[in-house]
Short mmCIF file of C-alpha atoms in Angstrom, two decimals:
data_model
loop_
_atom_site.label_atom_id
_atom_site.label_comp_id
_atom_site.label_asym_id
_atom_site.label_seq_id
_atom_site.Cartn_x
_atom_site.Cartn_y
_atom_site.Cartn_z
CA UNK A 537 33.02 9.76 -8.75
CA UNK A 538 33.03 13.51 -8.21
CA UNK A 539 29.96 15.06 -9.72
CA UNK A 540 30.36 18.49 -11.25
CA UNK A 541 27.86 21.17 -12.01
CA UNK A 542 28.88 21.51 -15.66
CA UNK A 543 26.59 19.82 -18.17
CA UNK A 544 28.97 18.17 -20.59
CA UNK A 545 26.96 17.94 -23.75
CA UNK A 546 29.46 15.61 -25.35
CA UNK A 547 29.00 12.89 -22.68
CA UNK A 548 26.14 10.51 -23.33
CA UNK A 549 23.85 9.98 -20.29
CA UNK A 550 24.71 13.25 -18.61
CA UNK A 551 21.37 15.10 -18.68
CA UNK A 552 19.41 17.82 -16.91
CA UNK A 553 16.91 16.04 -14.72
CA UNK A 554 15.83 18.73 -12.24
CA UNK A 555 14.76 22.24 -13.11
CA UNK A 556 16.26 23.80 -10.08
CA UNK A 557 15.55 27.40 -11.30
CA UNK A 558 11.96 26.52 -12.35
CA UNK A 559 12.41 28.47 -15.69
CA UNK A 560 12.56 25.85 -18.36
CA UNK A 561 9.46 25.38 -20.59
CA UNK A 562 9.59 21.61 -20.89
CA UNK A 563 7.43 18.79 -19.59
CA UNK A 564 7.68 18.24 -15.83
CA UNK A 565 6.21 15.61 -13.55
CA UNK A 566 4.27 18.23 -11.66
CA UNK A 567 7.22 19.55 -9.60
CA UNK A 568 10.79 20.30 -10.75
CA UNK A 569 11.60 16.99 -12.38
CA UNK A 570 12.13 17.18 -16.14
CA UNK A 571 10.55 14.34 -18.14
CA UNK A 572 13.30 12.36 -19.82
CA UNK A 573 13.01 11.26 -22.59
CA UNK A 574 11.08 14.36 -23.68
CA UNK A 575 7.54 13.40 -24.85
CA UNK A 576 6.63 14.51 -28.32
CA UNK A 577 3.42 16.27 -29.43
CA UNK A 578 2.28 13.00 -31.18
CA UNK A 579 -0.85 11.28 -30.00
CA UNK A 580 0.74 7.98 -30.92
CA UNK A 581 3.72 8.52 -28.58
CA UNK A 582 3.52 5.84 -25.79
CA UNK A 583 5.05 8.34 -23.30
CA UNK A 584 1.81 10.37 -23.78
CA UNK A 585 -0.51 7.43 -22.99
CA UNK A 586 -2.74 7.73 -20.01
CA UNK A 587 -1.63 6.41 -16.62
CA UNK A 588 -4.16 3.55 -16.72
CA UNK A 589 -3.05 2.48 -20.19
CA UNK A 590 0.61 2.45 -19.20
CA UNK A 591 -0.09 0.39 -16.11
CA UNK A 592 -2.34 -2.03 -18.02
CA UNK A 593 0.61 -2.73 -20.32
CA UNK A 594 2.89 -2.98 -17.33
CA UNK A 595 0.49 -5.47 -15.78
CA UNK A 596 0.43 -7.57 -19.04
CA UNK A 597 4.26 -7.79 -19.36
CA UNK A 598 4.50 -8.48 -15.60
CA UNK A 599 2.06 -11.46 -15.89
CA UNK A 600 3.96 -12.56 -18.95
CA UNK A 601 7.29 -12.64 -16.95
CA UNK A 602 5.41 -14.27 -13.98
CA UNK A 603 3.97 -17.04 -16.14
CA UNK A 604 7.21 -17.80 -17.99
CA UNK A 605 9.15 -17.82 -14.66
CA UNK A 606 6.48 -20.11 -13.13
CA UNK A 607 7.08 -22.53 -16.00
CA UNK A 608 10.87 -22.32 -15.58
CA UNK A 609 10.77 -23.17 -11.89
CA UNK A 610 7.74 -25.38 -11.09
CA UNK A 611 9.53 -28.62 -11.61
CA UNK A 612 12.73 -27.69 -9.64
CA UNK A 613 11.67 -29.11 -6.25
CA UNK A 614 10.31 -32.27 -7.99
CA UNK A 615 13.57 -33.15 -9.68
CA UNK A 616 14.19 -36.17 -7.43
CA UNK A 617 10.66 -37.39 -8.11
CA UNK A 618 11.06 -36.94 -11.92
CA UNK A 619 14.41 -38.80 -11.75
CA UNK A 620 12.68 -41.81 -10.04
CA UNK A 621 9.82 -41.86 -12.50
CA UNK A 622 11.75 -41.37 -15.76
CA UNK A 623 14.94 -43.18 -14.97
CA UNK A 624 16.85 -39.96 -15.61
CA UNK A 625 19.66 -38.56 -13.48
CA UNK A 626 20.20 -35.22 -11.60
CA UNK A 627 23.04 -34.48 -14.08
CA UNK A 628 20.69 -34.82 -17.01
CA UNK A 629 18.02 -32.71 -15.32
CA UNK A 630 20.46 -29.96 -14.52
CA UNK A 631 22.04 -30.28 -17.96
CA UNK A 632 18.63 -29.60 -19.64
CA UNK A 633 18.06 -26.68 -17.32
CA UNK A 634 21.56 -25.36 -18.18
CA UNK A 635 20.84 -25.48 -21.87
CA UNK A 636 17.63 -23.61 -21.31
CA UNK A 637 19.54 -20.89 -19.38
CA UNK A 638 22.04 -20.60 -22.18
CA UNK A 639 19.25 -19.96 -24.76
CA UNK A 640 17.46 -17.49 -22.50
CA UNK A 641 20.02 -14.90 -23.33
CA UNK A 642 21.62 -16.05 -26.55
CA UNK A 643 18.45 -16.15 -28.56
CA UNK A 644 17.79 -12.46 -27.87
CA UNK A 645 20.35 -11.68 -30.63
CA UNK A 646 17.46 -12.73 -32.95
CA UNK A 647 14.42 -11.41 -30.89
CA UNK A 648 15.75 -7.92 -30.24
CA UNK A 649 16.50 -7.06 -33.87
CA UNK A 650 12.93 -8.24 -34.65
CA UNK A 651 11.53 -6.14 -31.79
CA UNK A 652 13.40 -3.05 -33.03
CA UNK A 653 12.34 -3.49 -36.72
CA UNK A 654 8.76 -4.88 -36.52
CA UNK A 655 7.81 -4.23 -32.97
CA UNK A 656 7.45 -5.80 -29.50
CA UNK A 657 3.96 -7.14 -30.07
CA UNK A 658 5.10 -9.67 -32.65
CA UNK A 659 7.79 -10.96 -30.27
CA UNK A 660 5.32 -11.46 -27.39
CA UNK A 661 2.87 -13.37 -29.47
CA UNK A 662 5.45 -15.56 -31.21
CA UNK A 663 7.15 -16.47 -27.91
CA UNK A 664 3.86 -17.33 -26.29
CA UNK A 665 3.11 -19.72 -29.08
CA UNK A 666 6.54 -21.39 -28.68
CA UNK A 667 6.15 -21.71 -24.96
CA UNK A 668 2.66 -23.30 -25.25
CA UNK A 669 4.39 -26.00 -27.38
CA UNK A 670 7.37 -26.36 -25.09
CA UNK A 671 5.18 -26.74 -21.91
CA UNK A 672 3.02 -29.46 -23.49
CA UNK A 673 6.13 -31.29 -24.62
CA UNK A 674 7.97 -30.89 -21.32
CA UNK A 675 4.95 -32.30 -19.47
CA UNK A 676 4.99 -35.40 -21.63
CA UNK A 677 8.67 -36.23 -21.88
CA UNK A 678 10.04 -39.68 -21.11
CA UNK A 679 13.62 -39.73 -22.43
CA UNK A 680 16.69 -37.57 -22.01
CA UNK A 681 16.43 -36.50 -25.71
CA UNK A 682 12.86 -35.24 -25.15
CA UNK A 683 13.99 -33.40 -22.03
CA UNK A 684 16.73 -31.61 -23.84
CA UNK A 685 14.51 -30.92 -26.88
CA UNK A 686 11.66 -29.41 -24.75
CA UNK A 687 14.25 -27.30 -22.94
CA UNK A 688 15.62 -25.95 -26.23
CA UNK A 689 12.17 -25.00 -27.42
CA UNK A 690 11.38 -23.48 -24.04
CA UNK A 691 14.61 -21.43 -24.11
CA UNK A 692 13.69 -20.04 -27.58
CA UNK A 693 10.39 -18.90 -26.22
CA UNK A 694 11.09 -17.66 -22.77
CA UNK A 695 14.15 -15.75 -23.88
CA UNK A 696 12.11 -12.75 -24.64
CA UNK A 697 11.23 -12.11 -20.97
CA UNK A 698 14.95 -11.53 -20.42
CA UNK A 699 15.15 -8.56 -22.76
CA UNK A 700 12.03 -7.52 -24.71
CA UNK A 701 10.17 -6.60 -21.50
CA UNK A 702 12.86 -4.03 -20.67
CA UNK A 703 12.26 -2.30 -24.00
CA UNK A 704 8.59 -1.91 -23.20
CA UNK A 705 9.46 -0.41 -19.83
CA UNK A 706 11.71 2.16 -21.51
CA UNK A 707 9.09 2.85 -24.20
CA UNK A 708 6.46 3.80 -21.58
CA UNK A 709 8.13 5.31 -18.62
CA UNK A 710 10.51 8.24 -17.84
CA UNK A 711 13.99 8.09 -16.44
CA UNK A 712 13.04 8.97 -12.93
CA UNK A 713 10.44 6.18 -12.88
CA UNK A 714 12.44 3.33 -14.40
CA UNK A 715 14.17 1.90 -11.34
CA UNK A 716 10.74 1.45 -9.68
CA UNK A 717 9.06 -0.01 -12.77
CA UNK A 718 11.98 -2.42 -13.50
CA UNK A 719 11.66 -3.45 -9.92
CA UNK A 720 7.97 -4.19 -10.50
CA UNK A 721 8.80 -6.38 -13.51
CA UNK A 722 11.59 -8.29 -11.71
CA UNK A 723 9.43 -8.71 -8.65
CA UNK A 724 6.78 -10.31 -10.92
CA UNK A 725 9.40 -12.50 -12.39
CA UNK A 726 10.52 -13.60 -8.93
CA UNK A 727 6.90 -14.06 -7.88
CA UNK A 728 6.44 -16.55 -10.77
CA UNK A 729 9.49 -18.47 -9.52
CA UNK A 730 8.12 -18.58 -5.97
CA UNK A 731 4.68 -19.65 -6.98
CA UNK A 732 6.21 -22.24 -9.35
CA UNK A 733 8.37 -23.74 -6.66
CA UNK A 734 5.61 -23.67 -3.98
CA UNK A 735 2.71 -24.84 -6.22
CA UNK A 736 4.93 -27.13 -8.28
CA UNK A 737 5.67 -29.23 -5.23
CA UNK A 738 2.09 -29.69 -4.29
CA UNK A 739 1.09 -30.40 -7.93
CA UNK A 740 3.83 -33.09 -7.95
CA UNK A 741 2.47 -34.53 -4.70
CA UNK A 742 -1.10 -34.40 -6.00
CA UNK A 743 -2.00 -34.91 -9.77
CA UNK A 744 1.67 -35.38 -10.67
CA UNK A 745 4.59 -33.31 -11.84
CA UNK A 746 3.53 -33.46 -15.50
CA UNK A 747 0.48 -31.35 -14.72
CA UNK A 748 2.87 -28.67 -13.42
CA UNK A 749 3.85 -28.01 -17.12
CA UNK A 750 0.35 -28.48 -18.52
CA UNK A 751 -1.00 -25.78 -16.20
CA UNK A 752 1.61 -23.44 -17.64
CA UNK A 753 0.39 -24.14 -21.15
CA UNK A 754 -3.17 -23.27 -20.13
CA UNK A 755 -2.04 -19.95 -18.52
CA UNK A 756 0.01 -19.14 -21.64
CA UNK A 757 -3.02 -19.81 -23.85
CA UNK A 758 -5.10 -17.31 -21.82
CA UNK A 759 -2.22 -14.85 -21.89
CA UNK A 760 -1.79 -14.95 -25.67
CA UNK A 761 -5.52 -13.97 -26.07
CA UNK A 762 -5.09 -11.04 -23.72
CA UNK A 763 -2.00 -9.88 -25.60
CA UNK A 764 -3.58 -10.16 -28.95
CA UNK A 765 -6.64 -8.11 -28.08
CA UNK A 766 -5.29 -5.58 -25.54
CA UNK A 767 -1.55 -5.11 -25.98
CA UNK A 768 -0.78 -2.10 -28.23
CA UNK A 769 2.58 -1.76 -29.96
CA UNK A 770 5.02 0.47 -28.00
CA UNK A 771 7.69 0.84 -30.61
CA UNK A 772 7.95 4.50 -31.52
CA UNK A 773 10.53 6.39 -33.76
CA UNK A 774 11.60 8.71 -31.02
CA UNK A 775 14.98 9.14 -32.66
CA UNK A 776 13.30 11.41 -35.24
CA UNK A 777 12.22 14.01 -32.61
CA UNK A 778 14.83 14.48 -29.94
CA UNK A 779 18.52 15.00 -29.33
CA UNK A 780 20.34 13.34 -26.52
CA UNK A 781 22.93 16.03 -26.02
CA UNK A 782 21.17 19.39 -26.19
CA UNK A 783 19.35 21.65 -23.66
CA UNK A 784 15.82 22.91 -24.29
CA UNK A 785 15.20 26.62 -24.57
CA UNK A 786 12.26 28.47 -22.98
CA UNK A 787 10.01 28.14 -26.04
CA UNK A 788 7.16 25.67 -25.60
CA UNK A 789 4.11 24.28 -27.20
CA UNK A 790 1.09 22.51 -25.62
CA UNK A 791 -0.23 19.11 -26.52
CA UNK A 792 -3.90 19.03 -27.42
CA UNK A 793 -6.25 16.96 -25.45
CA UNK A 794 -6.97 13.46 -26.60
CA UNK A 795 -8.32 10.34 -25.03
CA UNK A 796 -4.78 9.16 -24.85
CA UNK A 797 -3.90 11.88 -22.40
CA UNK A 798 -0.50 11.86 -20.73
CA UNK A 799 0.15 10.46 -17.23
CA UNK A 800 -1.72 12.16 -14.45
CA UNK A 801 1.56 13.19 -12.79
CA UNK A 802 2.67 15.32 -15.74
CA UNK A 803 2.27 19.08 -15.47
CA UNK A 804 -0.73 20.40 -17.35
CA UNK A 805 -1.85 23.71 -18.79
CA UNK A 806 -5.57 24.44 -18.49
CA UNK A 807 -6.31 20.72 -18.64
CA UNK A 808 -5.02 20.37 -22.14
CA UNK A 809 -1.97 18.22 -21.46
CA UNK A 810 1.74 18.59 -20.54
CA UNK A 811 3.93 21.45 -21.64
CA UNK A 812 6.08 19.92 -24.30
CA UNK A 813 9.37 21.38 -25.55
CA UNK A 814 9.21 22.56 -29.12
CA UNK A 815 11.19 19.98 -31.06
CA UNK A 816 12.84 22.70 -33.13
CA UNK A 817 13.80 24.78 -30.09
CA UNK A 818 17.15 23.24 -29.22
CA UNK A 819 20.53 24.97 -29.01
CA UNK A 820 22.29 25.88 -32.22
CA UNK A 821 23.95 22.90 -33.81
CA UNK A 822 21.05 20.56 -33.07
CA UNK A 823 19.20 21.13 -36.37
CA UNK A 824 17.59 18.01 -37.69
CA UNK A 825 14.56 16.86 -39.64
CA UNK A 826 11.47 16.82 -37.36
CA UNK A 827 8.24 15.11 -38.57
CA UNK A 828 4.88 16.62 -38.14
CA UNK A 829 3.00 15.22 -35.12
CA UNK A 830 0.12 14.32 -37.40
CA UNK A 831 2.36 11.63 -39.04
CA UNK A 832 2.02 9.55 -35.92
CA UNK A 833 -1.61 9.81 -34.73
CA UNK A 834 -3.41 7.66 -32.22
CA UNK A 835 -4.02 4.18 -33.74
CA UNK A 836 -7.49 2.79 -34.50
CA UNK A 837 -8.47 -0.44 -32.78
CA UNK A 838 -8.00 -2.36 -36.06
CA UNK A 839 -4.48 -0.85 -36.42
CA UNK A 840 -3.74 -1.96 -32.78
CA UNK A 841 -4.49 -5.63 -33.76
CA UNK A 842 -1.76 -5.74 -36.47
CA UNK A 843 0.83 -8.38 -35.74
CA UNK A 844 3.70 -6.09 -36.54
CA UNK A 845 4.66 -2.51 -37.34
CA UNK A 846 7.34 -0.99 -39.55
CA UNK A 847 8.86 2.47 -39.61
CA UNK A 848 10.72 3.20 -42.87
CA UNK A 849 12.45 6.14 -41.20
CA UNK A 850 14.57 3.64 -39.25
CA UNK A 851 17.56 3.18 -41.53
CA UNK A 852 19.14 0.38 -39.49
CA UNK A 853 18.76 -3.05 -41.08
CA UNK A 854 17.93 -6.25 -39.21
CA UNK A 855 21.47 -7.44 -39.89
CA UNK A 856 22.92 -4.27 -38.39
CA UNK A 857 20.78 -4.63 -35.28
CA UNK A 858 21.95 -8.26 -35.11
CA UNK A 859 25.70 -7.47 -35.12
CA UNK A 860 25.71 -4.13 -33.39
CA UNK A 861 25.39 -5.38 -29.74
CA UNK A 862 28.82 -6.99 -30.13
CA UNK A 863 30.42 -3.65 -30.74
CA UNK A 864 29.08 -2.60 -27.31
CA UNK A 865 31.51 -5.11 -25.81
CA UNK A 866 34.02 -2.25 -26.19
CA UNK A 867 31.94 -0.06 -23.78
CA UNK A 868 33.15 -0.78 -20.23
CA UNK A 869 30.04 0.64 -18.63
CA UNK A 870 27.82 -1.84 -20.47
CA UNK A 871 30.10 -4.82 -19.94
CA UNK A 872 30.36 -4.29 -16.24
CA UNK A 873 26.59 -3.72 -15.99
CA UNK A 874 26.21 -7.05 -17.80
CA UNK A 875 28.47 -8.83 -15.28
CA UNK A 876 26.49 -7.30 -12.33
CA UNK A 877 23.18 -8.29 -14.02
CA UNK A 878 24.48 -11.87 -14.78
CA UNK A 879 25.65 -12.62 -11.28
CA UNK A 880 22.53 -10.99 -9.91
CA UNK A 881 20.56 -13.75 -11.74
CA UNK A 882 22.66 -16.48 -10.15
CA UNK A 883 20.78 -16.91 -6.94
CA UNK A 884 17.61 -18.34 -8.41
CA UNK A 885 19.47 -20.75 -10.60
CA UNK A 886 21.76 -22.26 -7.95
CA UNK A 887 18.98 -22.59 -5.39
CA UNK A 888 16.71 -24.20 -7.98
CA UNK A 889 19.43 -26.65 -8.82
CA UNK A 890 20.16 -27.62 -5.19
CA UNK A 891 17.05 -27.12 -3.11
CA UNK A 892 15.34 -30.45 -3.92
CA UNK A 893 18.45 -32.53 -3.34
CA UNK A 894 19.16 -30.68 -0.04
CA UNK A 895 15.71 -30.64 1.59
CA UNK A 896 14.57 -34.10 0.48
CA UNK A 897 17.51 -35.70 2.33
CA UNK A 898 18.15 -36.09 6.04
CA UNK A 899 17.88 -34.22 8.48
CA UNK A 900 15.03 -32.48 6.64
CA UNK A 901 13.26 -35.22 4.66
CA UNK A 902 10.83 -32.71 3.14
CA UNK A 903 8.15 -33.67 0.63
CA UNK A 904 8.09 -31.75 -2.65
CA UNK A 905 5.34 -29.61 -1.29
CA UNK A 906 7.17 -28.79 1.93
CA UNK A 907 10.29 -27.95 -0.11
CA UNK A 908 8.31 -25.51 -2.17
CA UNK A 909 6.92 -23.74 0.96
CA UNK A 910 10.52 -22.85 2.00
CA UNK A 911 10.50 -20.54 -1.08
CA UNK A 912 7.94 -18.22 0.52
CA UNK A 913 10.99 -16.57 2.03
CA UNK A 914 11.89 -15.53 -1.43
CA UNK A 915 8.70 -13.40 -1.66
CA UNK A 916 9.99 -11.42 1.39
CA UNK A 917 13.34 -11.07 -0.28
CA UNK A 918 11.67 -9.89 -3.55
CA UNK A 919 9.84 -7.14 -1.57
CA UNK A 920 13.05 -5.98 0.00
CA UNK A 921 14.75 -5.94 -3.37
CA UNK A 922 11.91 -3.98 -4.99
CA UNK A 923 12.09 -1.24 -2.40
CA UNK A 924 15.84 -1.17 -2.82
CA UNK A 925 15.33 -0.45 -6.52
CA UNK A 926 12.81 2.22 -5.68
CA UNK A 927 15.44 3.74 -3.43
CA UNK A 928 17.71 3.98 -6.47
CA UNK A 929 15.22 6.44 -8.21
CA UNK A 930 15.06 8.55 -5.04
CA UNK A 931 18.85 8.72 -4.71
CA UNK A 932 19.28 9.84 -8.37
CA UNK A 933 16.76 12.69 -7.81
CA UNK A 934 18.33 13.72 -4.57
CA UNK A 935 21.85 13.75 -5.90
CA UNK A 936 20.80 15.49 -9.10
CA UNK A 937 19.27 18.36 -7.02
CA UNK A 938 22.51 18.78 -5.24
CA UNK A 939 24.31 18.75 -8.57
CA UNK A 940 22.50 21.80 -9.83
CA UNK A 941 19.87 19.55 -11.49
CA UNK A 942 22.36 17.55 -13.56
CA UNK A 943 21.92 13.74 -13.54
CA UNK A 944 24.82 11.26 -14.01
CA UNK A 945 23.92 7.63 -14.48
CA UNK A 946 26.51 6.63 -11.87
CA UNK A 947 24.38 8.18 -9.16
CA UNK A 948 22.10 5.20 -9.40
CA UNK A 949 24.90 2.84 -8.43
CA UNK A 950 24.44 3.75 -4.70
CA UNK A 951 21.55 1.37 -4.75
CA UNK A 952 24.02 -1.49 -5.08
CA UNK A 953 25.45 -0.86 -1.54
CA UNK A 954 22.69 -2.93 0.26
CA UNK A 955 23.29 -5.64 -2.27
CA UNK A 956 26.72 -6.32 -0.76
CA UNK A 957 25.02 -7.24 2.55
CA UNK A 958 22.22 -9.21 0.87
CA UNK A 959 24.73 -11.35 -1.16
CA UNK A 960 27.36 -11.73 1.52
CA UNK A 961 24.87 -12.94 4.10
CA UNK A 962 22.57 -14.88 1.79
CA UNK A 963 24.97 -17.15 -0.01
CA UNK A 964 26.87 -18.05 3.16
CA UNK A 965 23.74 -18.60 5.38
CA UNK A 966 22.15 -20.87 2.69
CA UNK A 967 25.27 -22.82 1.85
CA UNK A 968 26.69 -23.49 5.28
CA UNK A 969 23.23 -23.87 6.80
CA UNK A 970 22.42 -26.62 4.41
CA UNK A 971 25.90 -28.17 4.83
CA UNK A 972 25.58 -28.42 8.57
CA UNK A 973 21.92 -29.42 8.67
CA UNK A 974 20.85 -26.25 10.40
CA UNK A 975 17.22 -25.58 11.03
CA UNK A 976 15.26 -25.12 7.80
CA UNK A 977 14.58 -21.45 8.81
CA UNK A 978 18.22 -20.74 8.29
CA UNK A 979 18.04 -22.07 4.74
CA UNK A 980 14.91 -19.97 4.12
CA UNK A 981 16.60 -16.78 5.42
CA UNK A 982 19.51 -17.44 3.08
CA UNK A 983 17.19 -17.78 0.10
CA UNK A 984 15.31 -14.59 1.01
CA UNK A 985 18.56 -12.57 1.18
CA UNK A 986 19.87 -13.90 -2.02
CA UNK A 987 16.66 -13.06 -3.85
CA UNK A 988 16.66 -9.51 -2.42
CA UNK A 989 20.13 -9.06 -3.97
CA UNK A 990 18.88 -10.42 -7.30
CA UNK A 991 15.94 -8.07 -7.64
CA UNK A 992 17.83 -5.04 -6.54
CA UNK A 993 21.08 -5.66 -8.47
CA UNK A 994 19.46 -6.71 -11.76
CA UNK A 995 17.07 -3.74 -11.88
CA UNK A 996 19.83 -1.26 -10.92
CA UNK A 997 22.29 -2.68 -13.49
CA UNK A 998 19.60 -2.54 -16.26
CA UNK A 999 18.50 1.06 -15.45
CA UNK A 1000 22.14 2.22 -15.26
CA UNK A 1001 23.19 0.72 -18.59
CA UNK A 1002 20.20 2.13 -20.42
CA UNK A 1003 20.71 5.58 -18.91
CA UNK A 1004 24.33 5.63 -19.99
CA UNK A 1005 23.60 5.37 -23.72
CA UNK A 1006 19.99 6.34 -24.56
CA UNK A 1007 18.67 5.20 -27.88
CA UNK A 1008 20.52 1.94 -28.15
CA UNK A 1009 18.40 0.10 -25.61
CA UNK A 1010 17.81 -2.92 -27.78
CA UNK A 1011 21.55 -3.56 -28.15
CA UNK A 1012 22.15 -3.00 -24.46
CA UNK A 1013 19.57 -5.54 -23.27
CA UNK A 1014 21.11 -8.10 -25.67
CA UNK A 1015 24.54 -7.66 -23.98
CA UNK A 1016 22.84 -7.98 -20.49
CA UNK A 1017 20.98 -11.15 -21.51
CA UNK A 1018 23.88 -12.77 -23.24
CA UNK A 1019 26.16 -12.04 -20.21
CA UNK A 1020 23.63 -13.61 -17.92
CA UNK A 1021 23.18 -16.54 -20.31
CA UNK A 1022 26.76 -17.56 -20.55
CA UNK A 1023 27.68 -17.07 -16.89
CA UNK A 1024 24.59 -18.85 -15.61
CA UNK A 1025 24.90 -21.64 -18.18
CA UNK A 1026 28.34 -22.36 -16.90
CA UNK A 1027 27.16 -22.23 -13.30
CA UNK A 1028 24.18 -24.42 -13.86
CA UNK A 1029 26.16 -26.96 -15.92
CA UNK A 1030 28.91 -27.25 -13.23
CA UNK A 1031 26.79 -27.00 -10.04
CA UNK A 1032 26.19 -30.72 -9.64
CA UNK A 1033 29.88 -31.98 -10.01
CA UNK A 1034 31.07 -28.98 -7.99
CA UNK A 1035 28.60 -29.84 -5.23
CA UNK A 1036 29.64 -33.45 -5.27
CA UNK A 1037 33.23 -32.48 -4.97
CA UNK A 1038 33.22 -29.85 -2.22
CA UNK A 1039 29.78 -29.81 -0.60
CA UNK A 1040 27.20 -27.07 -0.17
CA UNK A 1041 29.27 -24.83 2.07
CA UNK A 1042 32.24 -24.25 -0.11
CA UNK A 1043 30.06 -24.26 -3.29
CA UNK A 1044 28.06 -21.29 -2.06
CA UNK A 1045 31.09 -19.65 -0.54
CA UNK A 1046 32.55 -19.59 -4.08
CA UNK A 1047 29.29 -18.28 -5.63
CA UNK A 1048 29.01 -15.60 -2.94
CA UNK A 1049 32.51 -14.35 -3.63
CA UNK A 1050 31.80 -14.18 -7.37
CA UNK A 1051 28.68 -12.14 -6.72
CA UNK A 1052 30.37 -9.76 -4.34
CA UNK A 1053 33.23 -9.26 -6.72
CA UNK A 1054 30.74 -8.33 -9.52
CA UNK A 1055 29.39 -5.64 -7.17
CA UNK A 1056 32.88 -4.40 -6.39
CA UNK A 1057 33.31 -3.86 -10.13
CA UNK A 1058 30.44 -1.41 -9.77
CA UNK A 1059 32.79 0.77 -7.65
CA UNK A 1060 35.15 1.09 -10.66
CA UNK A 1061 32.16 2.17 -12.78
CA UNK A 1062 31.28 4.81 -10.15
CA UNK A 1063 34.78 6.24 -10.19
CA UNK A 1064 35.57 6.06 -13.91
CA UNK A 1065 32.14 5.63 -15.54
CA UNK A 1066 31.81 9.20 -16.84
CA UNK A 1067 35.35 9.07 -18.31
CA UNK A 1068 34.44 5.85 -20.14
CA UNK A 1069 31.25 7.30 -21.43
CA UNK A 1070 33.03 10.34 -22.85
CA UNK A 1071 35.54 8.01 -24.56
CA UNK A 1072 32.81 5.91 -26.08
CA UNK A 1073 30.84 8.93 -27.23
CA UNK A 1074 32.06 9.05 -30.91
CA UNK A 1075 31.16 5.42 -31.55
CA UNK A 1076 27.82 5.92 -29.78
CA UNK A 1077 26.88 8.82 -31.94
CA UNK A 1078 27.81 6.71 -35.00
CA UNK A 1079 25.22 4.26 -33.79
CA UNK A 1080 22.56 6.86 -33.67
CA UNK A 1081 23.44 8.26 -37.11
CA UNK A 1082 23.19 4.74 -38.59
CA UNK A 1083 19.64 4.53 -37.38
CA UNK A 1084 18.59 7.83 -38.89
CA UNK A 1085 18.24 10.01 -35.87
CA UNK A 1086 19.54 10.84 -32.43
CA UNK A 1087 17.55 8.86 -29.86
#
């Protein structure tokens, strides 16, 4: 798209990110970057939390994603062993996994409304309880019915790591940090997969594959204690304070010092905190009710231990939150971001479904443990993907500076360019390498390249979608999760018969083409994305009005 230097106030997502003239009295990151969303003067605002507190919560949700992903993948390279011991079949095993993948996204139509109405903390604790039960059951199954049942329960629990985590990231961090932070979360998720596949194989060779799931239940038990005592609710009624389509004036106030001081990289005045835009000092036409900062003070420790929170100022009902994501299917930017996100998640699923069958057979004849070790290459791919997502943040800031400080969400899509190469190479190297019996290093390189594309593409698609329409993040992550759920359920369910029919080479040629085409769709968003955002603006502002505020 051609970026212009006019700030179109009627277009959601078009915002002033860089104070090129250095004359705006708003919170900066210590240089010329404006903090978006604008932090309020409330001590209870998560954006004002100290750096260590933010990163502690990031660590918790990253471990949460890592443990859940570990549980999802630590039996994948032992499928052939499980089939022999239980009398099951590869079709049944992959069918249970496919059902789990379907629920991973679909169940978020229930979890996200709960997260928006009563908080993220409740969802994390509830899902951990569900997953403890599913891990114990999965480790003890003997029949196909038990396998499917445990996967259903597991899908109900693990679904939150597909969507609720993103809400916490957007609660705690600013626009120019989100690509990097989402990369951290997705890296942790991939790390869990890698550890699961590596350790799961050796657990299967040692104490047995059942212990692979029982270890997960122990880890989840430790994690639920950590969440209960140290995770503070991040849901905050930001929509009461800010407007998504107005510019700040030069008037400013200063946030008083508290032990919940803002991040260290925020600009400060005499050590008292960041300079915060006066919530009443927006351009004419932005008048709205603004609560007193004292209405949202820092919580006491006892208040932090509450299982849920409720803000009566949020006029949106649970039912409205439940049905509203489906209206976003009329927003092309969100739909295409969902497709990119969904096919970005494909690599982990198709490799998990095929790696055991491929490497346990001639010419490789690998044990479960050796099969898992091949996945160390995915760790390298995850690191490459993480730094690609960090590059997205840098590109946005660079292009915004060249655009008179104005940020367009489409600027982030440049980070998808390396993904074309990651996907194009990875799927073909893995598929044809396995088909022709090439050296196992070839298979490993293919896995690493596919995972690099997964980490980079999913973090970029998520950040882009959320930046397009601020304030409806819960609805957006539901669309992303459901898109991934349906597409990857279909892929997982059909992988085995497809593989039996055409072989690994053509199977992964087809998957690679699908992934590359999803990235090509990103080019359409780059060209027409702003036009689509402008067209969807009226309905978007209706969403905000239903909730009782702007963002």
